[in-house]
Short mmCIF file of C-alpha atoms and ligand atoms in Angstrom, two decimals:
data_model
loop_
_atom_site.label_atom_id
_atom_site.label_comp_id
_atom_site.label_asym_id
_atom_site.label_seq_id
_atom_site.Cartn_x
_atom_site.Cartn_y
_atom_site.Cartn_z
CA MET A 909 151.71 135.07 94.53
CA ARG A 910 148.53 136.58 93.07
CA LYS A 911 148.33 140.34 92.81
CA GLU A 912 145.22 140.40 95.04
CA SER A 913 147.14 138.70 97.84
CA ARG A 914 149.69 141.50 97.74
CA GLU A 915 147.01 144.18 97.93
CA TYR A 916 147.01 144.45 101.75
CA ASN A 917 149.48 143.51 104.44
CA TYR A 918 148.51 140.10 105.79
CA ASP A 919 148.58 141.15 109.45
CA TRP A 920 146.79 144.46 108.84
CA ASN A 921 144.13 142.64 106.83
CA LEU A 922 143.48 140.13 109.60
CA TRP A 923 143.57 142.79 112.31
CA THR A 924 140.83 144.87 110.59
CA ILE A 925 138.61 141.78 110.36
CA VAL A 926 139.21 140.70 113.96
CA GLU A 927 138.84 144.25 115.30
CA ASN A 928 135.45 144.64 113.62
CA ALA A 929 134.40 141.13 114.66
CA SER A 930 135.26 141.88 118.29
CA ARG A 931 132.84 144.84 118.27
CA ALA A 932 130.07 143.17 116.32
CA TYR A 933 128.13 142.18 119.41
CA ASP A 934 128.61 145.45 121.33
CA GLY A 935 125.31 146.87 120.06
CA PHE A 936 121.80 145.39 120.00
CA GLU A 937 120.90 141.86 118.96
CA LYS A 938 118.90 143.25 116.03
CA GLU A 939 121.94 145.16 114.76
CA TYR A 940 124.08 142.04 115.06
CA GLN A 941 121.56 139.96 113.10
CA HIS A 942 121.42 142.61 110.39
CA LEU A 943 125.22 142.74 110.24
CA LEU A 944 125.38 138.99 109.59
CA SER A 945 123.41 139.43 106.38
CA LEU A 946 126.03 141.93 105.17
CA ILE A 947 129.14 139.79 105.72
CA PRO A 948 128.55 136.48 103.91
CA ASN A 949 132.26 135.61 103.89
CA PHE A 950 132.78 136.13 107.61
CA ARG A 951 129.46 135.33 109.24
CA GLY A 952 130.45 131.67 109.74
CA VAL A 953 133.54 132.41 111.79
CA LEU A 954 131.91 135.32 113.64
CA GLU A 955 128.94 133.21 114.69
CA ALA A 956 131.22 130.33 115.64
CA PHE A 957 132.65 132.53 118.41
CA VAL A 958 129.71 134.76 119.32
CA ARG A 959 127.38 131.82 119.90
CA HIS A 960 129.55 130.90 122.89
CA GLY A 961 128.43 134.03 124.71
CA GLU A 962 130.78 136.02 126.92
CA PRO A 963 133.86 133.73 126.59
CA GLY A 964 133.52 133.73 122.77
CA ILE A 965 133.22 137.51 122.65
CA LEU A 966 136.11 137.98 125.09
CA PHE A 967 138.20 135.67 122.94
CA LEU A 968 137.52 137.88 119.91
CA LYS A 969 138.43 140.94 121.98
CA LEU A 970 141.67 139.28 123.09
CA LEU A 971 142.55 138.52 119.45
CA ALA A 972 141.71 142.10 118.48
CA SER A 973 143.87 143.46 121.25
CA TYR A 974 146.79 141.19 120.34
CA THR A 975 146.65 141.89 116.60
CA ARG A 976 146.25 145.65 117.25
CA ASN A 977 149.32 145.57 119.52
CA CYS A 978 151.33 143.93 116.75
CA ILE A 979 150.22 146.47 114.14
CA GLN A 980 150.79 149.49 116.40
CA ALA A 981 154.02 148.38 118.09
CA TYR A 982 156.29 150.35 115.78
CA ALA A 983 154.30 153.59 116.18
CA GLU A 984 154.33 153.10 119.96
CA GLY A 985 158.10 152.66 120.04
CA ARG A 986 158.01 148.97 120.94
CA LYS A 987 160.26 146.36 119.33
CA ILE A 988 158.72 143.33 117.62
CA ALA A 989 160.12 139.85 118.20
CA ALA A 990 158.98 136.99 115.96
CA SER A 991 158.81 133.76 117.89
CA THR A 992 157.10 130.42 118.10
CA PHE A 993 154.16 129.02 120.06
CA CYS A 994 156.69 126.88 122.02
CA PHE A 995 158.02 130.07 123.60
CA ALA A 996 156.41 131.68 126.67
CA ALA A 997 155.62 135.32 125.91
CA PRO A 998 155.77 136.83 129.47
CA ILE A 999 159.50 137.58 129.30
CA LEU A 1000 158.92 139.60 126.11
CA TYR A 1001 156.08 141.52 127.73
CA ALA A 1002 158.41 142.23 130.67
CA PHE A 1003 160.75 143.98 128.21
CA ASP A 1004 157.79 145.74 126.53
CA VAL A 1005 158.60 143.80 123.37
CA GLN A 1006 155.67 142.75 121.19
CA PRO A 1007 155.66 138.99 120.54
CA LEU A 1008 154.69 138.10 117.00
CA ILE A 1009 153.93 134.43 117.30
CA LEU A 1010 153.92 132.96 113.82
CA GLU A 1011 151.86 129.80 114.25
CA PRO A 1012 148.79 131.54 115.72
CA TRP A 1013 149.01 134.09 112.88
CA SER A 1014 148.86 131.11 110.50
CA VAL A 1015 145.84 129.82 112.44
CA PHE A 1016 144.06 133.20 112.11
CA GLY A 1017 144.55 133.17 108.35
CA THR A 1018 143.39 129.57 107.98
CA VAL A 1019 140.37 129.97 110.22
CA ILE A 1020 139.24 133.42 109.04
CA LEU A 1021 140.10 133.69 105.34
CA GLN A 1022 138.17 131.54 102.89
CA ARG A 1023 141.28 131.40 100.68
CA GLY A 1024 143.47 130.16 103.57
CA THR A 1025 147.20 130.83 103.61
CA GLY A 1026 148.33 128.47 100.83
CA GLU A 1027 149.88 131.25 98.77
CA PHE A 1028 152.12 132.35 101.63
CA MET A 1029 153.14 128.74 102.30
CA ASP A 1030 154.08 128.35 98.64
CA TYR A 1031 155.93 131.65 98.64
CA CYS A 1032 158.26 130.26 101.33
CA CYS A 1033 159.01 127.33 99.00
CA GLU A 1034 159.73 129.74 96.15
CA LEU A 1035 162.37 131.27 98.40
CA GLY A 1036 163.98 127.95 99.29
CA PHE A 1037 161.91 126.16 101.96
CA THR A 1038 161.16 122.50 101.35
CA GLU A 1039 157.51 121.63 100.76
CA THR A 1040 157.77 119.34 103.74
CA SER A 1041 158.65 122.11 106.16
CA CYS A 1042 156.00 122.75 108.79
CA SER A 1043 152.99 124.65 107.45
CA SER A 1044 152.30 126.20 110.85
CA GLN A 1045 155.13 128.72 110.41
CA ARG A 1046 154.97 129.01 106.62
CA GLY A 1047 151.30 130.13 106.58
CA ALA A 1048 152.20 133.48 108.13
CA LEU A 1049 155.94 133.63 107.52
CA GLY A 1050 155.48 133.75 103.74
CA ALA A 1051 153.68 137.07 104.14
CA TYR A 1052 156.47 138.55 106.26
CA LEU A 1053 159.15 137.30 103.85
CA ALA A 1054 157.17 138.94 101.03
CA GLY A 1055 157.16 142.24 102.94
CA LEU A 1056 153.42 141.99 103.63
CA GLY A 1057 153.54 142.62 107.36
CA VAL A 1058 155.08 144.77 110.07
CA ASP A 1059 158.87 144.92 110.27
CA ILE A 1060 160.28 142.34 112.64
CA ASP A 1061 163.19 143.55 114.80
CA PHE A 1062 164.60 140.20 115.90
CA ILE A 1063 163.76 136.52 116.20
CA ILE A 1064 163.72 134.13 119.14
CA CYS A 1065 163.51 130.47 118.40
CA ASP A 1066 163.28 127.72 120.96
CA SER A 1067 162.77 124.38 119.33
CA PRO A 1068 166.04 123.08 117.89
CA GLY A 1069 166.39 119.38 118.50
CA ILE A 1070 162.68 119.22 119.26
CA CYS A 1071 161.73 120.31 115.78
CA ASP A 1072 164.23 120.88 113.01
CA THR A 1073 161.64 122.29 110.62
CA ASN A 1074 160.49 124.92 113.13
CA ALA A 1075 164.09 125.90 113.95
CA ASN A 1076 165.05 126.07 110.27
CA SER A 1077 162.09 128.32 109.48
CA PHE A 1078 163.20 130.87 112.04
CA SER A 1079 166.90 130.74 111.17
CA PHE A 1080 166.01 131.06 107.46
CA ALA A 1081 163.85 134.11 108.24
CA SER A 1082 166.64 135.68 110.27
CA ALA A 1083 169.14 135.23 107.40
CA TYR A 1084 166.67 136.32 104.71
CA LEU A 1085 165.46 139.41 106.60
CA ASP A 1086 168.96 140.06 107.96
CA ILE A 1087 167.83 140.52 111.57
CA PRO A 1088 169.30 139.25 114.89
CA PHE A 1089 168.46 135.74 116.03
CA PHE A 1090 168.52 134.00 119.40
CA GLN A 1091 168.10 130.28 119.78
CA LEU A 1092 167.25 128.58 123.07
CA ASN A 1093 168.41 124.99 123.25
CA PHE A 1094 166.95 121.94 124.92
CA PRO A 1095 168.77 118.83 126.08
CA PRO A 1096 166.98 115.53 125.38
CA THR A 1097 166.19 115.07 129.09
CA LEU A 1098 163.98 117.26 131.25
CA THR A 1099 164.07 116.39 134.91
CA ASP A 1100 167.72 115.88 135.83
CA GLU A 1101 169.74 118.60 137.54
CA ARG A 1102 172.08 119.03 134.54
CA ALA A 1103 169.16 119.71 132.16
CA ARG A 1104 167.59 122.13 134.64
CA ARG A 1105 170.86 124.03 135.03
CA TYR A 1106 171.28 124.13 131.26
CA HIS A 1107 167.77 125.54 130.72
CA ARG A 1108 168.27 128.23 133.30
CA GLN A 1109 171.73 129.33 132.07
CA ASP A 1110 170.45 129.41 128.50
CA PHE A 1111 167.51 131.55 129.59
CA HIS A 1112 169.87 134.00 131.29
CA SER A 1113 171.70 134.35 127.94
CA LEU A 1114 168.33 135.14 126.36
CA ILE A 1115 167.82 137.94 128.87
CA GLU A 1116 171.23 139.39 127.95
CA PHE A 1117 170.19 139.24 124.30
CA LEU A 1118 166.91 141.04 125.07
CA GLU A 1119 168.74 143.70 127.07
CA LYS A 1120 171.05 144.30 124.14
CA GLN A 1121 168.22 144.47 121.59
CA THR A 1122 166.02 146.78 123.64
CA GLY A 1123 168.73 148.81 125.38
CA LYS A 1124 166.84 148.25 128.67
CA LYS A 1125 167.42 146.27 131.83
CA LEU A 1126 164.74 143.82 132.95
CA ASP A 1127 162.19 145.83 134.95
CA LEU A 1128 161.50 144.04 138.23
CA SER A 1129 158.16 145.70 139.02
CA ARG A 1130 156.83 145.06 135.51
CA LEU A 1131 157.97 141.43 135.65
CA SER A 1132 156.30 141.00 139.07
CA GLN A 1133 152.96 142.27 137.72
CA ILE A 1134 153.17 139.89 134.77
CA ILE A 1135 154.14 136.94 136.98
CA GLU A 1136 151.18 137.70 139.25
CA HIS A 1137 148.87 137.28 136.25
CA VAL A 1138 150.69 134.13 135.14
CA LYS A 1139 150.16 132.59 138.59
CA ARG A 1140 146.47 133.45 138.56
CA GLN A 1141 146.11 132.12 135.02
CA ASP A 1142 147.75 128.87 136.05
CA GLU A 1143 145.26 128.49 138.93
CA LEU A 1144 142.32 129.09 136.59
CA ALA A 1145 143.65 126.67 133.94
CA ILE A 1146 144.22 123.99 136.57
CA GLU A 1147 140.65 124.31 137.85
CA LEU A 1148 139.37 123.97 134.28
CA MET A 1149 141.44 120.81 133.86
CA GLU A 1150 140.06 119.42 137.11
CA LEU A 1151 136.48 120.09 135.98
CA GLN A 1152 137.19 118.42 132.64
CA ARG A 1153 137.60 115.14 134.49
CA LEU A 1154 133.89 115.07 135.34
CA ILE A 1155 131.53 112.89 133.34
CA PRO A 1156 129.93 114.51 131.43
CA CYS A 1157 132.68 117.05 130.81
CA PRO A 1158 131.18 120.47 131.61
CA MET A 1159 133.68 122.39 129.45
CA PRO A 1160 132.53 123.39 125.93
CA PRO A 1161 134.85 121.85 123.29
CA ILE A 1162 136.01 125.18 121.85
CA TYR A 1163 137.46 126.31 125.20
CA ASP A 1164 140.44 124.14 124.34
CA LEU A 1165 141.26 126.60 121.52
CA PHE A 1166 140.54 129.61 123.73
CA LEU A 1167 142.83 128.34 126.46
CA TYR A 1168 145.94 127.68 124.41
CA SER A 1169 145.57 130.55 121.93
CA GLY A 1170 145.21 133.02 124.78
CA ARG A 1171 148.21 131.49 126.47
CA PHE A 1172 150.43 131.62 123.39
CA LEU A 1173 149.54 135.21 122.63
CA MET A 1174 148.77 137.01 125.88
CA SER A 1175 150.01 135.01 128.83
CA GLY A 1176 150.62 137.37 131.76
CA THR A 1177 148.09 139.99 130.58
CA SER A 1178 144.79 141.03 132.20
CA GLU A 1179 142.85 140.20 128.99
CA TYR A 1180 143.80 136.53 129.25
CA SER A 1181 142.89 136.38 132.95
CA GLU A 1182 139.47 137.84 132.14
CA LEU A 1183 138.90 135.28 129.38
CA LEU A 1184 139.82 132.37 131.67
CA GLU A 1185 137.55 133.69 134.44
CA ALA A 1186 134.62 133.79 132.00
CA MET A 1187 135.36 130.27 130.70
CA LEU A 1188 135.58 128.95 134.23
CA ALA A 1189 132.29 130.59 135.27
CA VAL A 1190 130.43 128.77 132.47
CA THR A 1191 132.20 125.47 133.14
CA ARG A 1192 131.50 125.68 136.89
CA LYS A 1193 127.83 126.39 136.20
CA ASN A 1194 127.57 123.40 133.85
CA SER A 1195 129.24 121.17 136.43
CA ARG A 1196 126.74 122.28 139.11
CA LEU A 1197 123.90 121.40 136.73
CA GLY A 1198 125.56 118.09 135.83
CA ILE A 1199 125.43 118.84 132.10
CA ALA A 1200 128.01 118.57 129.34
CA GLY A 1201 129.55 121.66 127.76
CA THR A 1202 128.28 120.73 124.29
CA THR A 1203 125.40 122.75 122.84
CA SER A 1204 122.99 119.85 123.37
CA THR A 1205 124.32 119.52 126.97
CA ARG A 1206 124.87 115.80 126.30
CA GLU A 1207 128.12 113.85 125.99
CA LYS A 1208 128.33 110.83 123.68
CA ALA A 1209 132.10 110.45 123.75
CA ARG A 1210 135.32 111.99 125.06
CA GLY A 1211 138.08 112.60 122.51
CA LEU A 1212 141.75 113.28 123.18
CA PHE A 1213 143.75 114.89 120.39
CA CYS A 1214 147.22 113.60 121.09
CA TYR A 1215 148.91 116.22 118.96
CA ILE A 1216 147.26 119.32 117.51
CA ASP A 1217 143.75 120.31 116.39
CA HIS A 1218 142.55 121.16 112.88
CA TYR A 1219 142.27 124.82 111.89
CA THR A 1220 140.06 124.72 108.83
CA THR A 1221 137.90 127.75 108.00
CA ASP A 1222 135.19 128.87 110.45
CA VAL A 1223 136.53 126.65 113.28
CA ARG A 1224 134.49 123.78 111.83
CA PHE A 1225 136.65 121.27 113.72
CA TRP A 1226 135.17 122.31 117.08
CA ASP A 1227 131.69 122.58 115.55
CA TRP A 1228 132.02 118.99 114.35
CA LEU A 1229 132.84 117.88 117.90
CA ASP A 1230 130.01 119.91 119.34
CA SER A 1231 127.41 118.66 116.87
CA HIS A 1232 128.54 115.04 117.50
CA GLU A 1233 128.26 115.60 121.28
CA ILE A 1234 131.96 114.90 121.75
CA SER A 1235 133.85 116.54 124.59
CA HIS A 1236 137.32 117.78 123.75
CA MET A 1237 139.74 116.42 126.34
CA GLY A 1238 142.66 118.51 125.17
CA SER A 1239 145.60 118.25 122.82
CA ILE A 1240 149.35 118.54 123.28
CA LEU A 1241 148.85 122.31 123.02
CA TYR A 1242 146.46 122.35 125.95
CA ASN A 1243 148.73 121.19 128.76
CA PHE A 1244 151.42 123.58 130.00
CA TRP A 1245 152.66 121.33 132.78
CA GLN A 1246 152.14 123.35 135.92
CA ALA A 1247 153.35 121.10 138.76
CA ASP A 1248 149.87 121.34 140.37
CA ASN A 1249 147.86 120.35 137.34
CA PRO A 1250 146.08 117.01 137.58
CA GLN A 1251 148.11 115.46 134.75
CA ALA A 1252 151.29 116.14 136.72
CA HIS A 1253 150.07 114.31 139.84
CA SER A 1254 152.77 111.90 141.01
CA LYS A 1255 155.17 113.32 138.42
CA GLU A 1256 155.47 116.84 139.81
CA GLU A 1257 159.16 117.01 138.89
CA GLN A 1258 158.04 117.20 135.24
CA GLY A 1259 155.99 120.32 135.95
CA TYR A 1260 157.05 123.85 136.82
CA CYS A 1261 156.33 126.06 139.84
CA ILE A 1262 156.33 129.84 139.96
CA ASP A 1263 158.64 131.36 142.53
CA ASP A 1264 157.81 135.06 142.79
CA HIS A 1265 159.93 135.89 145.84
CA SER A 1266 162.96 137.25 144.01
CA LEU A 1267 164.11 138.31 140.56
CA GLU A 1268 166.25 135.17 140.27
CA GLY A 1269 163.30 133.02 141.30
CA MET A 1270 161.05 134.59 138.68
CA ILE A 1271 163.63 134.22 135.91
CA ASP A 1272 164.25 130.58 136.81
CA SER A 1273 160.49 129.94 136.91
CA LEU A 1274 160.12 131.34 133.40
CA ALA A 1275 163.04 129.20 132.20
CA ASP A 1276 161.32 126.14 133.67
CA GLN A 1277 158.03 127.18 132.08
CA VAL A 1278 159.56 127.62 128.60
CA SER A 1279 161.24 124.22 128.81
CA ARG A 1280 157.81 122.63 129.37
CA MET A 1281 155.91 124.34 126.60
CA PRO A 1282 153.81 122.08 124.32
CA MET A 1283 155.97 119.82 122.15
CA VAL A 1284 159.14 121.07 123.84
CA LYS A 1285 158.16 119.03 126.89
CA SER A 1286 156.79 115.83 125.38
CA ILE A 1287 158.60 115.40 122.07
CA ARG A 1288 162.16 116.17 123.06
CA GLY A 1289 163.35 112.58 123.42
CA PRO A 1290 162.31 109.03 122.42
CA TYR A 1291 158.53 108.81 122.20
CA ASP A 1292 158.32 106.01 124.78
CA ALA A 1293 160.80 107.37 127.33
CA PRO A 1294 159.46 108.45 130.75
CA GLY A 1295 157.72 111.83 130.60
CA MET A 1296 157.56 111.84 126.81
CA TRP A 1297 154.74 111.64 124.28
CA LEU A 1298 153.43 108.12 124.98
CA ASP A 1299 153.69 108.46 128.76
CA ASP A 1300 151.94 111.85 128.73
CA THR A 1301 149.19 110.66 126.36
CA LEU A 1302 148.50 107.50 128.36
CA GLY A 1303 148.39 109.58 131.55
CA ALA A 1304 145.91 112.03 130.03
CA ALA A 1305 143.76 109.27 128.51
CA SER A 1306 143.47 107.47 131.81
CA LEU A 1307 142.90 110.59 133.95
CA LEU A 1308 140.31 112.06 131.60
CA LYS A 1309 138.66 108.72 130.73
CA THR A 1310 138.86 109.31 127.02
CA ASP A 1311 137.06 107.05 124.57
CA PHE A 1312 139.45 107.58 121.68
CA VAL A 1313 142.61 109.36 120.53
CA VAL A 1314 143.11 111.15 117.21
CA TYR A 1315 146.38 112.25 115.67
CA ILE A 1316 146.25 115.34 113.46
CA GLY A 1317 149.50 117.05 112.51
CA THR A 1318 151.20 118.80 109.64
CA MET A 1319 152.84 117.24 106.62
CA GLY A 1320 156.19 118.62 107.78
CA CYS A 1321 156.21 117.08 111.21
CA ARG A 1322 158.99 114.52 110.92
CA ASN A 1323 159.15 114.63 114.71
CA THR A 1324 155.87 112.82 114.99
CA TRP A 1325 155.51 111.03 111.62
CA GLY A 1326 158.67 109.10 112.49
CA MET A 1327 156.98 107.55 115.52
CA VAL A 1328 153.24 107.88 115.08
CA LYS A 1329 152.73 104.25 113.98
CA PRO A 1330 154.45 102.56 116.96
CA PHE A 1331 152.95 105.26 119.18
CA THR A 1332 149.36 104.55 118.14
CA ARG A 1333 150.02 100.78 118.17
CA ASP A 1334 151.11 101.12 121.79
CA LEU A 1335 147.98 103.11 122.64
CA GLU A 1336 145.80 100.45 120.99
CA ARG A 1337 147.54 97.81 123.14
CA TYR A 1338 146.22 99.70 126.14
CA GLY A 1339 142.73 99.42 124.65
CA ILE A 1340 142.48 102.99 123.34
CA PRO A 1341 141.00 103.29 119.83
CA CYS A 1342 143.28 105.53 117.73
CA LEU A 1343 142.83 107.30 114.43
CA VAL A 1344 145.75 108.74 112.44
CA LEU A 1345 144.62 111.43 110.01
CA TYR A 1346 146.85 112.13 107.00
CA ALA A 1347 145.76 115.73 106.98
CA ASP A 1348 147.53 119.03 107.46
CA ALA A 1349 146.01 121.12 110.23
CA PHE A 1350 146.88 124.35 108.39
CA ASP A 1351 146.45 123.39 104.78
CA ASP A 1352 143.15 122.06 103.43
CA ARG A 1353 144.83 121.30 100.09
CA ILE A 1354 146.47 118.19 101.63
CA GLN A 1355 143.15 116.66 102.66
CA SER A 1356 139.85 118.49 102.49
CA TRP A 1357 137.78 119.04 105.61
CA GLU A 1358 135.00 116.96 104.04
CA ALA A 1359 137.39 114.00 103.56
CA ILE A 1360 138.54 114.35 107.17
CA THR A 1361 135.01 114.32 108.58
CA ASP A 1362 134.25 111.23 106.45
CA ARG A 1363 137.20 109.48 108.06
CA MET A 1364 136.29 110.59 111.57
CA ASP A 1365 132.64 109.54 111.07
CA GLU A 1366 133.76 106.15 109.74
CA PHE A 1367 136.15 105.67 112.66
CA MET A 1368 133.45 106.49 115.22
CA LYS A 1369 131.07 104.07 113.55
CA LEU A 1370 133.49 101.17 113.04
CA ARG A 1371 134.92 101.39 116.55
CA ARG A 1372 131.41 101.85 117.97
CA ILE A 1373 132.42 104.99 119.84
CA GLY A 1374 129.51 106.78 121.47
CA ALA A 1375 127.15 104.00 120.28
CA HIS A 1376 125.83 103.21 123.78
S1 SF4 B 2306 153.82 120.63 114.21
FE1 SF4 B 2306 155.69 119.36 114.17
S2 SF4 B 2306 156.89 120.33 112.54
FE2 SF4 B 2306 155.40 121.84 113.22
S3 SF4 B 2306 156.34 122.99 114.89
FE3 SF4 B 2306 155.26 121.29 115.87
S4 SF4 B 2306 156.83 119.67 116.10
FE4 SF4 B 2306 157.55 121.14 114.57
#
């Protein structure tokens, strides 16, 4: 690793940037414009958020709050738990434990830093990771393994079986850093009584682990407050999903990123509720006016990203969609499977409900929620089994009237590479144009952003998408 990359802690470095970015628009417009001329390396990413008005600024404030909480946890006497985006953070907040979610930290580095996170990914390989392990953990994990971040107290992993590379990253980190490790398990089925019982018992073991690590019992009143926010956030997210069905789609493309990032990092907090309220206000207004959420207010096409998005510098992925007048109809990271959400209509048993009447009810609801997190829900069994990847993608494509589907993943994702060809062939049989990109969402060295846009432009042209 280069000496310069060791100069500052990775998380501290990103926090200072995000903290300043979140305040950049607090003054006058003239001050903001002047500031842009002084930050050539960061003006692209700052403008990419600020130009979306209140929701963009609230998103920056949410990121600042989250990163600050991570940096200050130790000084405030809170434990830090490293975990994955597949895990629902509310239970950690209920124990006053700070979640350090690795994949979003990798996204921050890739989106904000011109140099990306390649050196940290490679550092993991120097320590023993394979180069084909998922880049979404390695981007940030390399920094923590190199001692360039806050001290992690323990690790919670919840993707074995669903994703070996994710699970191995966390168990490697636990062994290397010599810290406690808890692993939630998932049976290959989701909706039968045996799987439900298993999820819930496993989640109770997690609570015992958290009690042991923190020396505290689960605080009922704190959990109730968090669950109240989760319920409200579910209602807001569901309304957004309903509005997305309109043609043109009134939701700006980048709200997809806002929705799932906020959920991964700060589900159950007031900051996330405020962000969703602001996003919904804009989307409702656009729907009343009958306009699309793109900057031009027009919609040429509706794209579904059947897996993940691309996190190249300055959020250029969402800018590309916006400038091509393409509405983002969500990715696998966007749907959290509330039983009331439109994609769960007529398959409510695949969704979760929140029962806030008792402690047991709340714990079971969180267990059900975790077992339906992105990827954990749809990629746990054969791709074409009921309620799995193909079924969920076809359901979304039909409900949202999408014009095309794009697969973007990571080089390490054996889970999806093993089935992406038959999967996309099946989608094509249903008349849905599909593009498979051989890119890595976190690592521009695999395929440059320019090469990706060439391929997407070519695909749109050849398949005559948005030509009418
Ligand atoms: S992108 Fe693939 S390899 Fe990475 S965590 Fe998700 S399922 Fe696992």
